[in-house]
Coordinates of C-alpha atoms in Angstrom, one line a residue:
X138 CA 0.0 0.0 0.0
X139 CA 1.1 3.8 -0.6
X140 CA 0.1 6.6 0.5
X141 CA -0.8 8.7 -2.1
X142 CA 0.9 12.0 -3.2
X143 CA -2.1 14.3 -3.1
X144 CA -2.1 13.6 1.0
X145 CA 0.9 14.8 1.2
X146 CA -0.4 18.3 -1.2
X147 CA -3.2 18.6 0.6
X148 CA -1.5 19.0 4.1
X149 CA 1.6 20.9 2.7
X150 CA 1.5 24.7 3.6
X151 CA 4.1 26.6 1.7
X152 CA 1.9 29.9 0.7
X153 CA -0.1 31.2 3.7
X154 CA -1.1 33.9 2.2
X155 CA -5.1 32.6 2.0
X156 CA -4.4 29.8 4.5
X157 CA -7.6 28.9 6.4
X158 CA -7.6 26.6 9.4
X159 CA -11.3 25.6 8.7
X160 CA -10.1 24.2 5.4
X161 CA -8.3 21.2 7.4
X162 CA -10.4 18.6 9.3
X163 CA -8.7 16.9 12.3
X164 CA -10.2 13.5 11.7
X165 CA -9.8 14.2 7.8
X166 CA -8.9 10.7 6.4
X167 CA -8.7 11.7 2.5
X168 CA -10.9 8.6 1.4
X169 CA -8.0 6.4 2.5
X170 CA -9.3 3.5 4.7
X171 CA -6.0 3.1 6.6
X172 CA -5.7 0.2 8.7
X173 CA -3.5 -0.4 11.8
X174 CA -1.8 -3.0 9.8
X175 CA -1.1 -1.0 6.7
X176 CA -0.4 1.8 8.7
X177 CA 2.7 -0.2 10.5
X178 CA 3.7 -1.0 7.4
X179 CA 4.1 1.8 5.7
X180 CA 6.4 3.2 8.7
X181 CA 8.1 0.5 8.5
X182 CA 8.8 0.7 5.1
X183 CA 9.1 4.6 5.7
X184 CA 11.6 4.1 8.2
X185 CA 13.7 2.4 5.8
X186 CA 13.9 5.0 3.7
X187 CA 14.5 7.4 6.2
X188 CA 17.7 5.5 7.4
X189 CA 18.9 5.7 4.2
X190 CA 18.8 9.1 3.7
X191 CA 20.1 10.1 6.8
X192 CA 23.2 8.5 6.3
X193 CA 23.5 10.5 3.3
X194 CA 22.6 13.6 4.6
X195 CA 25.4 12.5 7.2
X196 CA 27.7 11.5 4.6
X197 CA 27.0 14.6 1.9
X198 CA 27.6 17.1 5.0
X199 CA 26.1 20.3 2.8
X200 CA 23.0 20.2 4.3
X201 CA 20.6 20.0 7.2
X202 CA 17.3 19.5 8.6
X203 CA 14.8 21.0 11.0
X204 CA 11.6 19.6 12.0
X205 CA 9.8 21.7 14.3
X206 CA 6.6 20.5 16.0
X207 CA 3.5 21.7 17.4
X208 CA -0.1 21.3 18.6
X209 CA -2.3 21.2 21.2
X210 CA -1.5 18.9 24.6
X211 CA -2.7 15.3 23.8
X212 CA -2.0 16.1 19.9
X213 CA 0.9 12.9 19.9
X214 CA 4.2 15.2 19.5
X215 CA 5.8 12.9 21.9
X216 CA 4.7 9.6 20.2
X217 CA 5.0 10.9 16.2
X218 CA 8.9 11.9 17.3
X219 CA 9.2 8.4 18.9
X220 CA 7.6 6.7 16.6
X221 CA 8.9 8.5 13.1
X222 CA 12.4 8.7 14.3
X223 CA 12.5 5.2 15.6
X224 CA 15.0 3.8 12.8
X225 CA 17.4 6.7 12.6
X226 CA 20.7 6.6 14.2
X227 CA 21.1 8.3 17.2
X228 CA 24.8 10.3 16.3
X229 CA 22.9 12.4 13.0
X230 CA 20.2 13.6 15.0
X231 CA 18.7 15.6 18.5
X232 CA 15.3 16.3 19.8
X233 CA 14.9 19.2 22.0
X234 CA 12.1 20.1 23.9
X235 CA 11.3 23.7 24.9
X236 CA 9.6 24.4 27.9
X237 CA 8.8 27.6 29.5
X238 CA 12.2 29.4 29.2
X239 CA 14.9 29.7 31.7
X240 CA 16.2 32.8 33.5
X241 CA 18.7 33.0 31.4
X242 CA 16.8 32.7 28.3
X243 CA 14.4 35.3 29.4
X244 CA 17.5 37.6 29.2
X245 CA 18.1 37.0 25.9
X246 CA 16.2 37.5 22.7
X247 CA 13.0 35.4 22.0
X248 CA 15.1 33.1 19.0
X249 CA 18.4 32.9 20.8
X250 CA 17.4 29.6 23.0
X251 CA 16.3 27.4 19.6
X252 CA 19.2 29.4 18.2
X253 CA 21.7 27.1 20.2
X254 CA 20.6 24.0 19.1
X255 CA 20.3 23.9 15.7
X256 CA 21.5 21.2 14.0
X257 CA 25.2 21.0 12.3
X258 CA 25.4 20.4 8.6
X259 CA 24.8 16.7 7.8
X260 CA 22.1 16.1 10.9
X261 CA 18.5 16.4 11.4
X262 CA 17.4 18.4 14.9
X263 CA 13.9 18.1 16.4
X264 CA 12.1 20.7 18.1
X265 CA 9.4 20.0 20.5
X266 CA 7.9 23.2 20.5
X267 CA 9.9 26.1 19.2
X268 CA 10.6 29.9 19.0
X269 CA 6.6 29.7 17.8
X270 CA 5.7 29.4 21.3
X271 CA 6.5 33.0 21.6
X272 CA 3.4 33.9 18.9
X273 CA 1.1 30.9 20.6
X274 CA 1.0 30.6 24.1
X275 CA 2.8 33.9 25.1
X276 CA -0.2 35.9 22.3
X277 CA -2.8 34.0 24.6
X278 CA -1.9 34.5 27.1
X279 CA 0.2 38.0 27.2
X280 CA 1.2 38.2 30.6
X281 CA 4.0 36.2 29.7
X282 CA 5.6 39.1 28.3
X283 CA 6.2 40.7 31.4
X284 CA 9.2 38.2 32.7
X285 CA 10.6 39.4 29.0
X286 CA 11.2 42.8 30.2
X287 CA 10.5 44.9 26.9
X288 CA 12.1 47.8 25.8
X289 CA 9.3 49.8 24.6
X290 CA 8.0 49.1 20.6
X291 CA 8.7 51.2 17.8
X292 CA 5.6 52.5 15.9
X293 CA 6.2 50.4 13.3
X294 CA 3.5 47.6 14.3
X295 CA 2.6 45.3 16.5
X296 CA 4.5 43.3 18.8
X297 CA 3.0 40.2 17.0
X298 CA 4.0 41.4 13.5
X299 CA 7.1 42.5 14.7
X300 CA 7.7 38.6 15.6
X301 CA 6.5 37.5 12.6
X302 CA 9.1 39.5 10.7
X303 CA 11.5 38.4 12.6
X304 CA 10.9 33.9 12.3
X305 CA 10.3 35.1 8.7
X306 CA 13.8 36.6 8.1
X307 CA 15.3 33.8 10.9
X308 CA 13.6 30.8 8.3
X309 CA 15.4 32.7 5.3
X310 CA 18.8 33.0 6.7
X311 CA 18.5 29.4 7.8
X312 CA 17.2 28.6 4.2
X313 CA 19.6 30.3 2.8
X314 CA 22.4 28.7 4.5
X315 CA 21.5 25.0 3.9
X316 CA 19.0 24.5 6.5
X317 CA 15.8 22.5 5.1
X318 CA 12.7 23.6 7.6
X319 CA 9.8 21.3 8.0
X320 CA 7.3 22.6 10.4
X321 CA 4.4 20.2 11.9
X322 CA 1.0 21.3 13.0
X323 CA -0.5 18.1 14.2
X324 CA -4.0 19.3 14.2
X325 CA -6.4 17.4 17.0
X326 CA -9.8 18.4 17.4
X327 CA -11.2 19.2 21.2
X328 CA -13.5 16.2 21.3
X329 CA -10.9 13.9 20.5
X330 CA -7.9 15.3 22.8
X331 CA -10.8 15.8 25.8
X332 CA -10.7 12.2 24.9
X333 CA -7.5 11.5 25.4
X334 CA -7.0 13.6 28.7
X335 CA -9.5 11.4 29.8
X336 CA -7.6 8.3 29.1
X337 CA -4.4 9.8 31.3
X338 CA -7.1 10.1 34.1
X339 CA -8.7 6.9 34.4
X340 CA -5.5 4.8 33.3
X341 CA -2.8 4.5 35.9
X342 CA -0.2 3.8 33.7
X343 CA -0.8 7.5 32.1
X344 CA -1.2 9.3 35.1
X345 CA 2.3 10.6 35.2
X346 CA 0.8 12.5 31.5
X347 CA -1.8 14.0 33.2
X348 CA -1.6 18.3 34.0
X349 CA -4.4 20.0 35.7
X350 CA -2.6 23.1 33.2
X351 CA -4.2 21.6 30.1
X352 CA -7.4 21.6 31.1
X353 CA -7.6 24.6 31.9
X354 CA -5.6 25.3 28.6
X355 CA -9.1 24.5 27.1
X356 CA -10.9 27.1 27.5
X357 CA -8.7 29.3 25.7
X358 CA -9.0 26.6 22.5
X359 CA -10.3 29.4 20.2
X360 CA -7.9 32.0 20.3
X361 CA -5.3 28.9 20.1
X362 CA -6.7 28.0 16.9
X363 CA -7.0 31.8 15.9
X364 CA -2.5 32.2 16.6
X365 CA -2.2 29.0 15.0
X366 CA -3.7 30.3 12.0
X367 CA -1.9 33.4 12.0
X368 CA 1.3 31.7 12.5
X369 CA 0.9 29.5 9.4
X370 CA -0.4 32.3 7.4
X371 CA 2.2 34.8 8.2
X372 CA 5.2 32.7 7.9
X373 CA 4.4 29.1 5.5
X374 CA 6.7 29.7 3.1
X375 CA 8.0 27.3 -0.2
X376 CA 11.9 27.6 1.8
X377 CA 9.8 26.6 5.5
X378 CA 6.5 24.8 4.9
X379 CA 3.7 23.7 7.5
X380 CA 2.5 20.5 7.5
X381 CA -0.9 20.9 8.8
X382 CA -1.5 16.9 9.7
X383 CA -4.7 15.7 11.0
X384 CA -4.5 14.5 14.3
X385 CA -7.2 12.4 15.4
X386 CA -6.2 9.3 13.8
X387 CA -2.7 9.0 15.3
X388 CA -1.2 6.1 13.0
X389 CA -2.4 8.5 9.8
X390 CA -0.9 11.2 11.1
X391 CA 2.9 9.3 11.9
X392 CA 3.0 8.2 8.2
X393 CA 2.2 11.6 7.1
X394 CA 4.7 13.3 8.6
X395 CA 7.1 10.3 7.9
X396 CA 6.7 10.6 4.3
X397 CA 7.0 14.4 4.3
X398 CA 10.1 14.1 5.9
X399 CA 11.5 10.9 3.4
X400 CA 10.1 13.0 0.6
X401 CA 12.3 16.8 1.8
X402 CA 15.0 14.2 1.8
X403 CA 14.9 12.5 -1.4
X404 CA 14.8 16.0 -3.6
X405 CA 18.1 17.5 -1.9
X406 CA 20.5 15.1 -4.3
X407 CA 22.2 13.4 -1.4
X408 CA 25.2 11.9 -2.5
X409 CA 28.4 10.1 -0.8
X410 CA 31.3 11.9 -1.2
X411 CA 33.4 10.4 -4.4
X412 CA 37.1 10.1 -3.7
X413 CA 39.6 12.1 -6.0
X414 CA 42.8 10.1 -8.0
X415 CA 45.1 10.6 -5.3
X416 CA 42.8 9.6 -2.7
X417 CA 42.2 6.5 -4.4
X418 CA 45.5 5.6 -4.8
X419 CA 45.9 6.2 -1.5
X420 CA 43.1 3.7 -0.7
X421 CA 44.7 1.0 -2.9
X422 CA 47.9 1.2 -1.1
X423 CA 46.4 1.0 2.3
X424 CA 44.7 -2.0 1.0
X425 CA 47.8 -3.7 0.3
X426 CA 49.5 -3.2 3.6
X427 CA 46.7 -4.3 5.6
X428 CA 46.9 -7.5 3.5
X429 CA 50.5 -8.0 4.1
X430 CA 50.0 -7.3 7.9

């Protein structure tokens, strides 16, 4: 079974210009009648591929990767890392999670945390929540700002389009300088994730999930959705795409955003490096006196 191409067209952002968040259904299944089973095996088969090209990203050493994800609590950004990244070797690539920022964060610029960890030519880096936090959660709740300490704003727009300008020309240096962006909005409805909270309370085993925070998160669900479309309208762009993956079928949306990534992957040209004459001769020799040792 494959998934087909226009999935993959349908969920890809790359012009945000007249982006609409109504346009994408969390429990959106594209006609595909997607089994458990099938959808195993397509990771598996995904996962493959994904090796592959890691080692020649690894190998190649011109380019790298960012995958940046976010979504509601209970969306599966935990288990789409775990279960996408599964087959990858550990050395080419680094998931960091960002939390509410540090101390020392907060005296630094809103980009200059994710700044520090992104990833060296030849890897892929994860982001578990990014520098958009700072247009999500800190827009809906503004308070936030305060711990920022602010110089006052130029009249030259708002705080929030200030931002915007600035991930936009952050994504474009990036771009510019070999860093392939792939940003993930893994889109759960509220039904299904008060579903899912649900499960963490009545099931021991996901208790340690559970936070009284993300239920209170709720109530502020439609101005979440409202920064999340604003955020992929002002900055989906054909160098940084969204993904905007629908979330309420779990195993659709890990193959999704599997194939996404195989697909960024398999149009960069990865190659192995090709030795010159002298290197081979080089190579020839060494073999020699390892086979006269």
């Amino acid at each position: 079974m494959k998934l087909p191409d226009k999935i993959l067209k349908a969920t890809r952002v790359s012009e945000g210009k007249d982006f609409a968040l109504a346009a994408h259904k969390p429990a959106e299944g594209f006609g595909l009648k997607l089994k458990k089973a099938d959808a195993k095996a397509l990771l598996a088969e995904g996962k493959e591929q994904l090796s592959a090209m890691q080692e020649r990203l690894y190998a190649d050493d011109r380019w790298s990767l960012l995958l940046i994800f976010q979504a509601m609590d209970a969306a599966g950004k935990d288990s789409t890392i775990k279960h996408v990244m599964s087959g990858v070797n550990p050395q080419g690539c680094e998931v960091h999670s960002f939390k509410a920022p540090s101390a020392e964060e907060l005296d630094h610029d809103f980009l200059w945390r994710t700044t520090c960890r992104l990833p060296q030519r030849g890897r892929i880096g994860i982001f578990n929540r990014s520098y958009y936090e700072e247009v999500l959660v800190v827009r809906v709740h503004p308070g936030f700002l305060e711990a920022q300490r602010l110089p006052p704003s130029p009249h030259d727009g708002s705080l929030w389009e200030q931002r915007f300008d600035s991930i936009r020309d952050f994504e474009r240096h990036m771009a510019r300088n070999g860093t392939r962006i792939l940003k993930f909005f893994l889109h759960v409805s509220k039904d299904e994730q008060k579903r899912r909270q649900m499960e963490r309370i009545d099931n021991p085993d996901k208790n340690w999930k559970f936070n009284a925070r993300d239920v209170d998160e709720r109530a502020h669900w439609d101005r979440y959705m409202a920064s999340y479309e604003e955020a992929i309208r002002e900055t989906a762009r054909p160098h940084a795409p969204w993904y905007v993956v629908p979330a309420d079928d779990k195993w659709l949306m890990r193959v999704i955003v599997l194939k996404a990534i195989v697909a960024e992957l398999e149009g960069l040209d990865l190659n192995f490096p090709q030795l010159d004459a002298a290197a081979t001769v080089k190579l020839a020799e060494a073999r020699k006196a390892l086979e006269a040792s």
